[in-house]
Amino acid sequence: MQLIRCALVLVGVCAFVQGGNYDYADLIRKSLLFYQAQRSGRLSGMDPLVSWRKDSALNDRGNNGEDLTGGYYDAGDFVKFGFPMAYTITMLSWGVIDYENTYSSIGALNEARAAIKWGTDYFIKAHVSANELYGQVGNGGADHSWWGRPEDMTMDRPAYKIDTGRPGSDLAAETAAAMAAASIVFRNADSNYANTLLQHARELYNFADSYRGKYSDSINDAAAFYNSYSYEDELVWGAIWLWRATNDQNYLNKATQYYNQYGIQYKTSPLSWDDKSTGASALLAKLTGGDQYKSAVQSFCDGFYYNQQKTPKGLIWYSDWGSLRQSLNAVWVCLQAADAGVKSGEYRSLGKIQLDYALGDAGRSYVVGFGNNPPSHEQHRAASCPDAPAACDWNTYNGGQSNYHVLYGALVGGPDANDYYNDVRNDYVHNEVACDYNAGFQNVLASLKANGY
C-alpha cells in the first residue's frame, strides 16, 4: 500500500512525500535468517544463505556440568545474555501469536517457530531446578577483547546463575514470559512441548515473585552490559503472559494488582529488553479492552508520535544508541493499541512512516542485505570473517573491507539525531546489530503486512 504522508503536520505545514513500496514479507523472511546467523551450539536446519555459520560453543556448561549449549549470541559478540534473549523470544512469540496467519501466508511460520524454539530449548536447559536459572554464558570482558569466528573460540566461557540466595526477579519473570508466550505458539503444533514450556513458565514466575531482586545485582558481569533498572515491570509482564497462556484468573489478578501498585501506567519509556511497562499497557488494552489500559497506551502513543523529538528526515528519536530499535519498539506498542481499537488507522499509518524510514525512505536502507545502499560493515564478528582457515582477528576488524558474509535481515542501530550514519565497523552505537533490535522490527513488519500495508 502506498502512503502519502504529511511530514510537518505539527506546525501546520504539509510536505507530501511518496512513501516507499517495500516487500515486508521478504523482510520478515530475511529477519529470520538473521536469527539463524545468531545461533550458538550444534546447528541444524540452516538456510543455504547462512551456511557460513558452523557449530560453535559446544562446551558451554554450568557450574555443575549442566549442558548449556544452544541459544543465541547476543549481538556482534558471542556472549549469551539471558535477559535480552528472553525478551527477544517473548517478542517473537508475541508477533507469531497475533499474526500467525500472516506468517503462514508468506511461508515463514515454520521458520518463525524454529527461531523461537532455538531459544526455548536453551531456556529449558538453563532452568536446572525450580528456583535456579542460568542467566549468562561467557564473560563480557573476555569475549569483547577477542575478534574472530565463534567456531574458533578458545577462551573460558563461565556460566552465571540466579537462585534463592542470588535472586533475579526480572530475569526469571522475563524467561517465564518467553516460555509462556512460546507455549501458545506451539499449543496446536506440539502440545507436549507447549505443556513443558508452561510448566517451566509457572515455576519461573513463582521463583521471580517469591525471591525478589534484580538479576544484575546477582550476576555482576551482566551489570556492565544489560543492567536492569527494576524488576517490577517484569512481574506484571510475566503474569500477563501466564494469564494469556493459561486463562488462569489468578495471574490476571496478580498482573493488575502489580500494574496499579507499581504505577506501570505512568511509565513512558519505549518498550525494550529492560522496560516492559508500555508493552504491558498495550497487552492489557488488547486482551481486556479495559479503558484504563487503553488510556495509558494512547497517552504513550500520542506523546510518541506527536511530541517526541524527530530527526530532520522524520525518525522519531529517543537516544543515540540503537535509535531505530527504540522507534520501532514504540511503533509495535502503538500497533497493538491500534489492534485494540485505539486510533487504528492513524497509528498504523504513522507506524509505516517510521518503518519505511529504516527501509529506505531516508535515502538508504538500514537493513543488511536489503534495499538501497544497505550496511556492509555492521559490527558483527562472524559476518566479518572470511571462511576458515583464513585469518580473522583485529586486523579484520580494523580493515576497511566489507564484511565477508551478508548478514541478511539484520537491523543496525541507526542514525544520530541529525540523520547522520556512517557504515563503519567500529561504531557499535550506530552500526552494531542485536537479537533484541530485530524482534520489534520483525513484529512491526508482520503487523503492517497483516493489515494490508
CSV table of C-alpha atoms in Angstrom, one decimal, residues 87-373:
chain,number,residue,atom,x,y,z
A,87,TYR,CA,12.8,-10.6,25.9
A,88,THR,CA,13.6,-11.5,22.2
A,89,ILE,CA,11.8,-14.8,22.4
A,90,THR,CA,8.8,-13.2,24.2
A,91,MET,CA,8.6,-10.6,21.4
A,92,LEU,CA,9.0,-13.0,18.5
A,93,SER,CA,6.3,-15.3,20.1
A,94,TRP,CA,4.0,-12.3,20.5
A,95,GLY,CA,4.3,-11.5,16.8
A,96,VAL,CA,3.6,-15.1,15.8
A,97,ILE,CA,0.7,-15.5,18.1
A,98,ASP,CA,-1.0,-12.3,16.9
A,99,TYR,CA,-0.2,-12.7,13.2
A,100,GLU,CA,0.1,-16.5,12.7
A,101,ASN,CA,-2.0,-16.3,9.5
A,102,THR,CA,0.4,-13.7,8.1
A,103,TYR,CA,3.4,-15.9,8.8
A,104,SER,CA,1.7,-18.9,7.3
A,105,SER,CA,0.6,-17.0,4.2
A,106,ILE,CA,4.2,-15.9,3.4
A,107,GLY,CA,5.7,-19.3,4.0
A,108,ALA,CA,7.5,-18.3,7.2
A,109,LEU,CA,5.6,-19.9,10.0
A,110,ASN,CA,7.9,-23.0,10.3
A,111,GLU,CA,11.0,-20.8,10.3
A,112,ALA,CA,9.5,-18.5,12.9
A,113,ARG,CA,8.6,-21.4,15.2
A,114,ALA,CA,12.1,-22.7,14.7
A,115,ALA,CA,13.6,-19.4,15.7
A,116,ILE,CA,11.5,-19.4,18.9
A,117,LYS,CA,12.3,-23.0,19.7
A,118,TRP,CA,16.0,-22.4,19.4
A,119,GLY,CA,15.6,-20.0,22.3
A,120,THR,CA,13.2,-22.0,24.4
A,121,ASP,CA,15.2,-25.2,24.1
A,122,TYR,CA,18.1,-23.3,25.6
A,123,PHE,CA,15.9,-21.9,28.4
A,124,ILE,CA,14.8,-25.4,29.3
A,125,LYS,CA,18.4,-26.4,29.7
A,126,ALA,CA,19.2,-23.2,31.7
A,127,HIS,CA,16.3,-23.7,34.1
A,128,VAL,CA,18.1,-26.5,36.0
A,129,SER,CA,15.7,-26.6,39.0
A,130,ALA,CA,12.6,-24.7,40.2
A,131,ASN,CA,14.5,-21.8,41.7
A,132,GLU,CA,17.7,-21.9,39.7
A,133,LEU,CA,18.2,-20.4,36.3
A,134,TYR,CA,21.4,-19.8,34.3
A,135,GLY,CA,21.3,-16.2,33.0
A,136,GLN,CA,24.5,-15.8,31.2
A,137,VAL,CA,27.3,-17.8,29.5
A,138,GLY,CA,30.5,-16.1,28.6
A,139,ASN,CA,32.4,-13.3,30.3
A,140,GLY,CA,31.7,-10.0,28.7
A,141,GLY,CA,35.1,-8.5,29.0
A,142,ALA,CA,37.0,-11.6,27.8
A,143,ASP,CA,34.6,-12.1,24.9
A,144,HIS,CA,34.8,-8.5,23.8
A,145,SER,CA,38.6,-8.5,23.8
A,146,TRP,CA,38.7,-11.1,21.1
A,147,TRP,CA,37.7,-10.8,17.4
A,148,GLY,CA,37.2,-13.9,15.3
A,149,ARG,CA,34.8,-16.6,14.3
A,150,PRO,CA,32.6,-18.2,17.0
A,151,GLU,CA,33.7,-21.6,15.8
A,152,ASP,CA,37.3,-20.7,16.7
A,153,MET,CA,36.7,-19.5,20.3
A,154,THR,CA,39.1,-21.0,22.9
A,155,MET,CA,38.5,-18.6,25.9
A,156,ASP,CA,36.9,-19.8,29.1
A,157,ARG,CA,33.1,-19.2,29.0
A,158,PRO,CA,31.9,-19.1,32.6
A,159,ALA,CA,28.2,-19.6,33.4
A,160,TYR,CA,26.3,-17.3,35.8
A,161,LYS,CA,23.1,-18.2,37.5
A,162,ILE,CA,20.4,-16.8,39.8
A,163,ASP,CA,18.9,-18.8,42.7
A,164,THR,CA,17.2,-18.1,46.1
A,165,GLY,CA,20.4,-16.6,47.5
A,166,ARG,CA,21.1,-14.5,44.5
A,167,PRO,CA,17.7,-13.7,43.1
A,168,GLY,CA,16.7,-12.1,39.8
A,169,SER,CA,13.0,-11.5,39.6
A,170,ASP,CA,13.4,-9.6,36.3
A,171,LEU,CA,15.3,-12.4,34.5
A,172,ALA,CA,13.1,-15.1,35.9
A,173,ALA,CA,9.9,-13.4,35.1
A,174,GLU,CA,11.0,-12.4,31.6
A,175,THR,CA,12.1,-16.0,31.0
A,176,ALA,CA,8.7,-17.1,32.3
A,177,ALA,CA,7.0,-14.7,29.9
A,178,ALA,CA,9.1,-16.1,27.0
A,179,MET,CA,8.2,-19.7,27.8
A,180,ALA,CA,4.5,-18.9,28.4
A,181,ALA,CA,4.3,-17.0,25.1
A,182,ALA,CA,6.1,-19.7,23.2
A,183,SER,CA,3.7,-22.3,24.7
A,184,ILE,CA,0.9,-20.5,22.9
A,185,VAL,CA,2.9,-20.6,19.6
A,186,PHE,CA,3.3,-24.4,20.0
A,187,ARG,CA,-0.1,-25.2,21.5
A,188,ASN,CA,-1.5,-26.6,18.3
A,189,ALA,CA,1.8,-27.6,16.6
A,190,ASP,CA,3.3,-29.6,19.5
A,191,SER,CA,1.1,-29.8,22.6
A,192,ASN,CA,3.6,-31.8,24.7
A,193,TYR,CA,6.3,-29.3,24.1
A,194,ALA,CA,3.9,-26.5,24.9
A,195,ASN,CA,3.0,-28.1,28.2
A,196,THR,CA,6.7,-28.5,29.1
A,197,LEU,CA,7.2,-24.8,28.4
A,198,LEU,CA,4.2,-23.9,30.5
A,199,GLN,CA,5.5,-25.9,33.4
A,200,HIS,CA,8.8,-24.1,33.3
A,201,ALA,CA,7.0,-20.8,33.0
A,202,ARG,CA,4.9,-21.4,36.1
A,203,GLU,CA,7.9,-22.4,38.2
A,204,LEU,CA,10.0,-19.4,37.0
A,205,TYR,CA,7.3,-16.9,37.7
A,206,ASN,CA,6.8,-18.3,41.2
A,207,PHE,CA,10.6,-18.0,41.7
A,208,ALA,CA,10.6,-14.4,40.4
A,209,ASP,CA,7.7,-13.4,42.7
A,210,SER,CA,8.9,-15.3,45.8
A,211,TYR,CA,12.5,-14.2,45.8
A,212,ARG,CA,12.8,-10.6,44.9
A,213,GLY,CA,15.8,-8.8,43.5
A,214,LYS,CA,17.4,-7.5,40.3
A,215,TYR,CA,19.3,-10.1,38.3
A,216,SER,CA,22.1,-7.7,37.6
A,217,ASP,CA,22.8,-7.4,41.3
A,218,SER,CA,23.3,-11.2,41.4
A,219,ILE,CA,25.1,-11.6,38.0
A,220,ASN,CA,27.6,-8.9,38.3
A,221,ASP,CA,29.1,-9.3,34.9
A,222,ALA,CA,25.8,-8.6,33.3
A,223,ALA,CA,25.6,-5.2,35.0
A,224,ALA,CA,28.2,-3.7,32.7
A,225,PHE,CA,26.2,-4.7,29.6
A,226,TYR,CA,22.5,-5.3,30.5
A,227,ASN,CA,21.9,-3.6,33.8
A,228,SER,CA,18.3,-3.8,34.9
A,229,TYR,CA,16.6,-0.7,36.3
A,230,SER,CA,13.8,-2.7,38.1
A,231,TYR,CA,12.0,-6.0,38.3
A,232,GLU,CA,8.5,-4.6,38.9
A,233,ASP,CA,7.6,-4.3,35.2
A,234,GLU,CA,8.6,-7.9,34.6
A,235,LEU,CA,6.4,-9.1,37.4
A,236,VAL,CA,3.5,-7.5,35.6
A,237,TRP,CA,4.6,-8.7,32.2
A,238,GLY,CA,5.2,-12.3,33.2
A,239,ALA,CA,1.8,-12.5,34.9
A,240,ILE,CA,0.1,-11.2,31.8
A,241,TRP,CA,1.7,-13.8,29.6
A,242,LEU,CA,1.0,-16.6,32.0
A,243,TRP,CA,-2.7,-15.5,32.1
A,244,ARG,CA,-2.8,-15.4,28.3
A,245,ALA,CA,-1.2,-18.9,28.1
A,246,THR,CA,-3.3,-20.5,30.9
A,247,ASN,CA,-6.5,-18.4,31.2
A,248,ASP,CA,-5.9,-18.7,35.0
A,249,GLN,CA,-7.6,-15.6,36.5
A,250,ASN,CA,-5.1,-15.6,39.4
A,251,TYR,CA,-2.4,-14.5,37.0
A,252,LEU,CA,-4.6,-11.7,35.7
A,253,ASN,CA,-5.4,-10.6,39.2
A,254,LYS,CA,-1.7,-10.5,40.1
A,255,ALA,CA,-0.9,-8.6,36.9
A,256,THR,CA,-3.5,-5.9,37.5
A,257,GLN,CA,-2.6,-5.7,41.2
A,258,TYR,CA,1.1,-5.1,40.4
A,259,TYR,CA,0.3,-2.9,37.5
A,260,ASN,CA,-1.5,-0.5,39.8
A,261,GLN,CA,0.8,-1.0,42.7
A,262,TYR,CA,3.9,-0.1,40.7
A,263,GLY,CA,2.4,2.7,38.7
A,264,ILE,CA,3.1,1.0,35.4
A,265,GLN,CA,0.5,3.2,33.5
A,266,TYR,CA,2.7,6.2,34.2
A,267,LYS,CA,5.9,4.7,32.7
A,268,THR,CA,6.6,6.3,29.3
A,269,SER,CA,9.9,4.7,28.1
A,270,PRO,CA,9.7,2.8,24.9
A,271,LEU,CA,9.4,-1.0,25.2
A,272,SER,CA,12.8,-2.6,25.5
A,273,TRP,CA,14.7,-5.5,26.9
A,274,ASP,CA,14.8,-3.6,30.2
A,275,ASP,CA,11.4,-1.9,30.4
A,276,LYS,CA,8.2,-3.8,29.6
A,277,SER,CA,5.8,-1.1,31.0
A,278,THR,CA,4.3,0.2,27.8
A,279,GLY,CA,4.2,-3.3,26.4
A,280,ALA,CA,2.2,-4.4,29.5
A,281,SER,CA,-0.3,-1.5,29.0
A,282,ALA,CA,-0.7,-2.4,25.3
A,283,LEU,CA,-1.2,-6.1,26.1
A,284,LEU,CA,-3.8,-5.4,28.7
A,285,ALA,CA,-5.6,-3.0,26.5
A,286,LYS,CA,-5.8,-5.5,23.7
A,287,LEU,CA,-6.6,-8.5,25.8
A,288,THR,CA,-9.1,-7.0,28.3
A,289,GLY,CA,-10.4,-3.9,26.5
A,290,GLY,CA,-10.1,-2.0,29.7
A,291,ASP,CA,-10.4,1.8,29.4
A,292,GLN,CA,-7.5,2.3,32.0
A,293,TYR,CA,-5.1,0.4,29.7
A,294,LYS,CA,-6.4,2.0,26.5
A,295,SER,CA,-5.9,5.4,28.1
A,296,ALA,CA,-2.4,4.6,29.2
A,297,VAL,CA,-1.3,3.3,25.8
A,298,GLN,CA,-3.0,6.2,24.0
A,299,SER,CA,-1.2,8.6,26.2
A,300,PHE,CA,2.1,7.0,25.4
A,301,CYS,CA,1.5,6.8,21.6
A,302,ASP,CA,0.2,10.3,21.3
A,303,GLY,CA,3.3,11.5,23.0
A,304,PHE,CA,5.5,9.3,20.8
A,305,TYR,CA,4.0,10.3,17.5
A,306,TYR,CA,3.3,14.0,18.2
A,307,ASN,CA,5.6,15.3,20.9
A,308,GLN,CA,8.8,13.2,20.8
A,309,GLN,CA,11.9,14.7,19.1
A,310,LYS,CA,12.3,13.9,15.4
A,311,THR,CA,15.3,13.9,13.1
A,312,PRO,CA,15.2,16.3,10.1
A,313,LYS,CA,14.1,13.4,7.9
A,314,GLY,CA,11.4,12.2,10.3
A,315,LEU,CA,12.7,9.4,12.5
A,316,ILE,CA,11.2,9.7,16.0
A,317,TRP,CA,14.3,9.8,18.1
A,318,TYR,CA,14.9,8.9,21.8
A,319,SER,CA,18.7,8.5,22.1
A,320,ASP,CA,21.8,7.7,20.2
A,321,TRP,CA,22.3,4.0,20.9
A,322,GLY,CA,20.1,1.9,18.7
A,323,SER,CA,17.8,4.7,17.6
A,324,LEU,CA,15.9,2.6,15.1
A,325,ARG,CA,15.3,-0.1,17.7
A,326,GLN,CA,13.8,2.4,20.1
A,327,SER,CA,11.5,3.9,17.5
A,328,LEU,CA,10.3,0.6,16.1
A,329,ASN,CA,9.7,-0.9,19.5
A,330,ALA,CA,7.4,2.1,20.3
A,331,VAL,CA,5.7,1.6,16.9
A,332,TRP,CA,5.0,-2.0,17.9
A,333,VAL,CA,3.3,-0.9,21.1
A,334,CYS,CA,1.2,1.5,19.1
A,335,LEU,CA,0.3,-1.1,16.6
A,336,GLN,CA,-1.0,-3.2,19.5
A,337,ALA,CA,-3.0,-0.2,20.5
A,338,ALA,CA,-4.4,0.0,17.0
A,339,ASP,CA,-5.5,-3.6,17.2
A,340,ALA,CA,-7.3,-2.7,20.5
A,341,GLY,CA,-9.2,0.0,18.6
A,342,VAL,CA,-7.2,3.0,19.7
A,343,LYS,CA,-6.7,5.4,16.7
A,344,SER,CA,-6.2,2.3,14.5
A,345,GLY,CA,-5.8,3.9,11.1
A,346,GLU,CA,-3.8,6.8,12.4
A,347,TYR,CA,-1.3,4.7,14.4
A,348,ARG,CA,-0.8,2.3,11.6
A,349,SER,CA,-0.1,5.0,9.0
A,350,LEU,CA,2.3,6.8,11.4
A,351,GLY,CA,4.0,3.5,12.2
A,352,LYS,CA,4.5,2.8,8.5
A,353,ILE,CA,6.4,6.1,8.2
A,354,GLN,CA,8.8,5.1,10.9
A,355,LEU,CA,9.3,1.6,9.5
A,356,ASP,CA,9.9,2.9,5.9
A,357,TYR,CA,12.5,5.4,7.2
A,358,ALA,CA,14.6,2.3,8.2
A,359,LEU,CA,13.9,0.6,4.8
A,360,GLY,CA,15.0,3.4,2.5
A,361,ASP,CA,12.7,6.5,2.7
A,362,ALA,CA,15.5,8.5,4.4
A,363,GLY,CA,17.8,7.7,1.4
A,364,ARG,CA,19.3,4.4,2.4
A,365,SER,CA,18.5,1.0,3.9
A,366,TYR,CA,19.4,0.2,7.5
A,367,VAL,CA,18.8,-3.5,7.0
A,368,VAL,CA,21.7,-5.7,5.9
A,369,GLY,CA,21.1,-7.4,2.5
A,370,PHE,CA,18.0,-5.4,1.6
A,371,GLY,CA,17.3,-2.3,-0.4
A,372,ASN,CA,19.3,0.7,-1.5
A,373,ASN,CA,22.9,1.0,-0.1
